[in-house]
Short mmCIF file of C-alpha atoms in Angstrom, two decimals:
data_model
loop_
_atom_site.label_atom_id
_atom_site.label_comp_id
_atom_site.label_asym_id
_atom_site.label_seq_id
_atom_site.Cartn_x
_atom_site.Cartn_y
_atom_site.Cartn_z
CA UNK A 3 -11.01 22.50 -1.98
CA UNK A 4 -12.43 19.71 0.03
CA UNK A 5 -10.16 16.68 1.23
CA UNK A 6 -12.89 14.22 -1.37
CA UNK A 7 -11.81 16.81 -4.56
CA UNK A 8 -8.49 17.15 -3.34
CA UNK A 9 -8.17 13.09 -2.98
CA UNK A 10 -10.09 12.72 -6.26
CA UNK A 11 -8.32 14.90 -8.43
CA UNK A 12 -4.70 13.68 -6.76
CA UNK A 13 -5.94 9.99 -7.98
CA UNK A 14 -7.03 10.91 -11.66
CA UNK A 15 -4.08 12.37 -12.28
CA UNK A 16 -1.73 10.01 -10.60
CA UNK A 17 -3.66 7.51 -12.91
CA UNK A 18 -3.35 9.21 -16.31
CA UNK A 19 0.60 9.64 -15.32
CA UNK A 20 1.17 6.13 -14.46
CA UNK A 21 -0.62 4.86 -17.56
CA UNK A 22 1.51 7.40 -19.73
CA UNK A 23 4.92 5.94 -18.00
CA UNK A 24 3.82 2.25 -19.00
CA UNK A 25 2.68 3.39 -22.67
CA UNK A 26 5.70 5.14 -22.92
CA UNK A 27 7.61 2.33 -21.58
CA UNK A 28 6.29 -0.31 -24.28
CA UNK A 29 6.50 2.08 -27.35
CA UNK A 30 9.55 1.70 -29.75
CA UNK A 31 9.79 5.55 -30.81
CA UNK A 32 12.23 6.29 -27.66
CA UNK A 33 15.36 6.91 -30.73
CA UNK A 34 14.33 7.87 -34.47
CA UNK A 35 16.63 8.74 -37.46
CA UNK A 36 17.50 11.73 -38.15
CA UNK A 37 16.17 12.82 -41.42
CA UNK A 38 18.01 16.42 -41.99
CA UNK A 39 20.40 15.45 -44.33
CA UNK A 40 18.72 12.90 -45.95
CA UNK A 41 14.91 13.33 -46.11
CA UNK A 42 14.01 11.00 -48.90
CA UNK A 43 15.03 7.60 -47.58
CA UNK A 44 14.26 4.08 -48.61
CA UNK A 45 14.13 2.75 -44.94
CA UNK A 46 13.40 4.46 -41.55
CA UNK A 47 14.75 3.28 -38.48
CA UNK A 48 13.75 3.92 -34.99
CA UNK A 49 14.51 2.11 -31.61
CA UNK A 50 12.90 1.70 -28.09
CA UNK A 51 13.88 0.21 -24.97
CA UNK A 52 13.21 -4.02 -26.12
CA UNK A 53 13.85 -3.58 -29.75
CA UNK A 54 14.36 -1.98 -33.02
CA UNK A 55 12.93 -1.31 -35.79
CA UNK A 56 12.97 -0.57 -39.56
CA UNK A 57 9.96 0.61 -41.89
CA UNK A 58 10.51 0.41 -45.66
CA UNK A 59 9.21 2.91 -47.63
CA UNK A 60 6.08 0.17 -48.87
CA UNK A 61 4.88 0.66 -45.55
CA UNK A 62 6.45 -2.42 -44.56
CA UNK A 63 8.06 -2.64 -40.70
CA UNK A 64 9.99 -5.13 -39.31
CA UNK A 65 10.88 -5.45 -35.47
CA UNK A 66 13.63 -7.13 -34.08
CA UNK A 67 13.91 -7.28 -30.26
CA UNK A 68 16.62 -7.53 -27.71
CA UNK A 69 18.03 -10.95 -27.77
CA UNK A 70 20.81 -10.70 -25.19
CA UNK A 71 20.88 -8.69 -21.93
CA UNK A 72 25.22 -7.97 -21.19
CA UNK A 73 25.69 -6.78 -24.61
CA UNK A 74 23.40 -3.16 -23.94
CA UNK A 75 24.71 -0.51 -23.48
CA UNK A 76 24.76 0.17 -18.92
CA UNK A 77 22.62 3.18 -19.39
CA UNK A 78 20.22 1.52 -21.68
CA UNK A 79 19.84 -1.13 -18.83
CA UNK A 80 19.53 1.67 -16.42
CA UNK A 81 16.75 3.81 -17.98
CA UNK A 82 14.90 -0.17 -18.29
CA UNK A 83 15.42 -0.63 -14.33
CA UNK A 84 14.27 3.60 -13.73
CA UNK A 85 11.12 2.97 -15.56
CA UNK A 86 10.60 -0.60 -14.78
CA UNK A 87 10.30 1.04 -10.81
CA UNK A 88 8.25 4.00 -11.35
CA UNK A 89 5.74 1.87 -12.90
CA UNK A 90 6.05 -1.19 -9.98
CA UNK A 91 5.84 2.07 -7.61
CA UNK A 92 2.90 3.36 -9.34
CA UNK A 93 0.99 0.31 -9.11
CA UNK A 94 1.28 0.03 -5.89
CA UNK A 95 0.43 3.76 -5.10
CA UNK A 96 -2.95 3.01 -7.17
CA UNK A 97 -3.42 0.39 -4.63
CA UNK A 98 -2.79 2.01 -1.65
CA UNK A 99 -4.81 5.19 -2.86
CA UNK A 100 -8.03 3.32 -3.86
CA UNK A 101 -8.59 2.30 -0.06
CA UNK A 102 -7.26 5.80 1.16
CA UNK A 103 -10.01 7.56 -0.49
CA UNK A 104 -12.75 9.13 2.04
CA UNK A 105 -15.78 8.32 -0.42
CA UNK A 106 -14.92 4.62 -0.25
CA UNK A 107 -15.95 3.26 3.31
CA UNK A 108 -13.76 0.05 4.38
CA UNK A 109 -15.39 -1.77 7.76
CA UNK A 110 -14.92 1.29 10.69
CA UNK A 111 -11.26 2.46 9.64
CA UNK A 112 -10.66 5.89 11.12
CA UNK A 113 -9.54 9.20 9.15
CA UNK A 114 -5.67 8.68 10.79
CA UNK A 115 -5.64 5.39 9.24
CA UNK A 116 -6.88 6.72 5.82
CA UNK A 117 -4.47 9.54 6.54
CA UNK A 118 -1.51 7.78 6.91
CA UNK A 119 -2.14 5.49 3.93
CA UNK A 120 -3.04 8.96 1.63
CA UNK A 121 0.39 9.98 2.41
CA UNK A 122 2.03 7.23 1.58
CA UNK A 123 0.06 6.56 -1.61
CA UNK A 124 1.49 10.44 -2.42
CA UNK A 125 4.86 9.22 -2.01
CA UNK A 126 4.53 6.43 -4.11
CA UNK A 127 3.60 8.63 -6.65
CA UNK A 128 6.08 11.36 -5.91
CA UNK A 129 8.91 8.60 -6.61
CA UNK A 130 7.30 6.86 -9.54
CA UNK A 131 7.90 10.04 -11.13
CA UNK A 132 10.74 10.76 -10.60
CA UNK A 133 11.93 7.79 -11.79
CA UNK A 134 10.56 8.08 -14.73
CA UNK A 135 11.43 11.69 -15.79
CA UNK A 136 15.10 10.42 -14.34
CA UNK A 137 14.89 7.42 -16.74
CA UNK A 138 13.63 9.52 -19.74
CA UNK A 139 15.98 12.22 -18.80
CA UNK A 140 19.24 9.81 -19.12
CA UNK A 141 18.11 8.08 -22.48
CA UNK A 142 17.95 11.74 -23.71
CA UNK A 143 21.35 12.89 -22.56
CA UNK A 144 22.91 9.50 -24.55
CA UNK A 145 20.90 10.74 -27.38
CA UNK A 146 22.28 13.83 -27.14
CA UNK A 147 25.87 12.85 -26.76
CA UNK A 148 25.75 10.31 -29.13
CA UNK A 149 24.52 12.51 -31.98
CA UNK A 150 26.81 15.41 -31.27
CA UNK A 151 29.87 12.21 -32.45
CA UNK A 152 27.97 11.65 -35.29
CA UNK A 153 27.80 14.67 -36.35
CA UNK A 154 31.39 15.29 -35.38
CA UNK A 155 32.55 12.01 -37.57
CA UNK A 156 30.11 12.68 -40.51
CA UNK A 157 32.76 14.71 -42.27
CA UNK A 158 36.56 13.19 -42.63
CA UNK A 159 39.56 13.02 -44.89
CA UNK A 160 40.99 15.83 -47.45
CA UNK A 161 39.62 18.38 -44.82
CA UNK A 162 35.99 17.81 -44.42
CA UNK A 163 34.52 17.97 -48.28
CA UNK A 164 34.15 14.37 -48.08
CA UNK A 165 30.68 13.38 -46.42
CA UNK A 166 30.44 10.34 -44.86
CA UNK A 167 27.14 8.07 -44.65
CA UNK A 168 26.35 7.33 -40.67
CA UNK A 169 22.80 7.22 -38.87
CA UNK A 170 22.07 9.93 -36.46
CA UNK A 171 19.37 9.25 -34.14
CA UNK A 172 17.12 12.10 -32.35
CA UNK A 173 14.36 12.30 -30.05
CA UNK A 174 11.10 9.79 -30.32
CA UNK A 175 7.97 10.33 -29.35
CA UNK A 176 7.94 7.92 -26.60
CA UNK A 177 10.24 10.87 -24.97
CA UNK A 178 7.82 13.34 -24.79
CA UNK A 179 5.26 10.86 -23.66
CA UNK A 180 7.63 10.14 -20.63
CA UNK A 181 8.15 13.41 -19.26
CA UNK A 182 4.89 14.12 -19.65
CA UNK A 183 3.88 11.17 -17.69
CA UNK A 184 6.43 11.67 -15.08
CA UNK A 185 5.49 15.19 -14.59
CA UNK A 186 1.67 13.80 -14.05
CA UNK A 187 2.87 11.52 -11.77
CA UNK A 188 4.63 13.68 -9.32
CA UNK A 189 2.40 16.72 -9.57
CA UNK A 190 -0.21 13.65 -8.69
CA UNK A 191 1.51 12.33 -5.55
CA UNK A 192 1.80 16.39 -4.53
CA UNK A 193 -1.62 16.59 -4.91
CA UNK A 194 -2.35 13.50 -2.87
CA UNK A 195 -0.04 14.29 0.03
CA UNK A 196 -1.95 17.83 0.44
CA UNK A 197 -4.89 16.16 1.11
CA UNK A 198 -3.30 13.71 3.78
CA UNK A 199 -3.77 17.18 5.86
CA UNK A 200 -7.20 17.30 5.71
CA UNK A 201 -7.50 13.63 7.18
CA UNK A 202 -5.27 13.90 10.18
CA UNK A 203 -8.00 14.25 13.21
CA UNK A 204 -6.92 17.73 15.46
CA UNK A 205 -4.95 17.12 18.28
CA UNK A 206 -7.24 17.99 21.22
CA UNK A 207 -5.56 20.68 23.86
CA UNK A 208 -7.58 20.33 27.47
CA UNK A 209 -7.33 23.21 29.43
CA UNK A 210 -8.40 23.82 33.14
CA UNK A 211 -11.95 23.66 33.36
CA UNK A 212 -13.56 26.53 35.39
CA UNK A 213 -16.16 25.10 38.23
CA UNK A 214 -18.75 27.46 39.35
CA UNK A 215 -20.72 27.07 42.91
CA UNK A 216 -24.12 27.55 43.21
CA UNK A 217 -23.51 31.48 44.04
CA UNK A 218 -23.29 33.77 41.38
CA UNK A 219 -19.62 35.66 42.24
CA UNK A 220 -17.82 32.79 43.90
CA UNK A 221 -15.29 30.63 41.51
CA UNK A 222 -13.74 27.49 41.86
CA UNK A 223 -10.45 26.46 40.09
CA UNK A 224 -8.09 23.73 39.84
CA UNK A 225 -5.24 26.31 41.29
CA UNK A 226 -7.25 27.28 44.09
CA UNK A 227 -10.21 29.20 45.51
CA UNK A 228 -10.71 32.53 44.21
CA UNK A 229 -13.18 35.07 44.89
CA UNK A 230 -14.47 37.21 42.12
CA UNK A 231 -14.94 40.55 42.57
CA UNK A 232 -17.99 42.14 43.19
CA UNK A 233 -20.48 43.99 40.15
CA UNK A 234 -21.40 46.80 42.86
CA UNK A 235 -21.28 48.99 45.91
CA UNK A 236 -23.62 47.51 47.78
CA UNK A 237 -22.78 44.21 47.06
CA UNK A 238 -21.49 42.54 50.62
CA UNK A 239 -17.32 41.11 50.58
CA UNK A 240 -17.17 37.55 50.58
CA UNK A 241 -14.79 35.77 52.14
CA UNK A 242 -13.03 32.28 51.48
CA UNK A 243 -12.07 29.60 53.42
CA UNK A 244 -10.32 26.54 53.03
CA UNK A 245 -13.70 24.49 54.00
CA UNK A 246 -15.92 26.05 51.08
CA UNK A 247 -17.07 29.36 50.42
CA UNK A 248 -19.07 31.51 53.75
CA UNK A 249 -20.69 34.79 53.61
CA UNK A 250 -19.92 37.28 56.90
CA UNK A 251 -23.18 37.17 57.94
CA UNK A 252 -23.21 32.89 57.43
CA UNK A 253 -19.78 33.59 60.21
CA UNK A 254 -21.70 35.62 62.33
CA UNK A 255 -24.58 33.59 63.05
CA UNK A 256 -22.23 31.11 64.43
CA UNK A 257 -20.98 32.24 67.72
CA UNK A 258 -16.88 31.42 68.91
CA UNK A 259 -15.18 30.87 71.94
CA UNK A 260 -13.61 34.30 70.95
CA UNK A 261 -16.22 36.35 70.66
CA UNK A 262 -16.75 35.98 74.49
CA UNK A 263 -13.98 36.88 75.61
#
């Protein structure tokens, strides 16, 4: 897959993930009643992370929203800060990948530069989601405990025949939508931080350069003078010297002192 796919396809789905975690965020279905023991019910109530809700059976709903911020539940307020991040991280990611993508040409920035910020749009992303599948992931787990006590104070006095009336909440659909979002998110920001590989220019390795004289079988090297070795029999020995490269018979024609005496 090209680096332009791989960037592409890291950046759809990053943006489909992030827009998930902020529906998901905003929608009231996070709790819903539980309807097992009582499926014909007057009023259905159902709860999300600003407010809560009842529908009548007329098709009427009313809403009413958060008004105070200490009396929450701390987990409640935790899953709010969890998702409230991922999303702040998300945006920013979006940012950050929108001028990191090769097909979009900014002035004469380099592939490092567009490297660098690819890899940090991917973790971005990689975060965002985990916040949010953290976030969702928590609200479910209080869910959870809190409708195994329900359940567990439903029935009391002369040994259990006597049924008490208490709401049990279960899983909304906003849960789903959450860790489905999340899971978008990071695979995303994965995505996006493979292709950060395919931007980072190759580190260039410069070896010794061979220099070759004007001869055909003498070599010259940065660790020295070195004569290569000869392709026949009757090819003549060559002999180096520290002054450049002389044939015998180039030695000969120049006469010594020594060769006098």
């Amino acid at each position: 897959m090209s680096v332009t796919a791989c960037q592409g396809l890291g950046f759809v789905v990053s943006a489909i993930g992030l827009a998930g975690t902020i529906a998901a965020t905003c929608m009231d279905q996070w709790s819903t009643q539980d309807l097992y023991n009582n499926p014909v019910t007057a009023v259905f109530n159902y709860q999300g992370l600003w407010r809560s809700c009842v529908r009548e059976s007329s098709g009427f709903t009313e809403c009413r929203g958060y008004f105070t911020l200490l009396g929450l539940p701390a987990m409640l307020q935790a899953v709010r800060a969890l998702m409230i991040v991922g999303i702040v991280l998300g945006v920013f990611g979006i940012l950050v990948s929108i001028f990191a993508l090769k097909c979009i040409r900014i002035g004469t920035m380099e592939d490092s530069a567009k490297a660098k910020m690819t890899l940090t749009s991917g973790i971005l992303f990689i975060i965002s989601g985990i916040c949010a599948i953290i976030g969702v992931s928590v609200f479910a787990n209080m869910l959870v405990t809190n409708f195994w006590m329900s359940t567990a104070n439903m029935y009391s006095g002369m040994g259990g025949m006597v049924q008490t009336v208490q709401t049990r909440y279960t899983f909304g659909s906003a849960l789903f939508v959450g860790w489905v979002a999340g899971g978008l998110t990071l695979i995303g920001g994965v995505v996006m931080s493979i292709a950060c590989r395919g931007l980072t220019p190759d580190q260039s390795n410069y070896k010794a350069v061979s220099y070759h004289a004007s001869g055909h079988n003498v070599a010259y090297k940065p660790g020295g003078f070195k004569a290569s070795p000869g392709f026949g029999s009757n090819t003549r020995n060559k002999k180096i010297y520290d002054g450049g490269a002389h044939t015998e018979d180039e030695a000969q024609s120049h006469p010594s002192k020594y060769d006098y005496v």
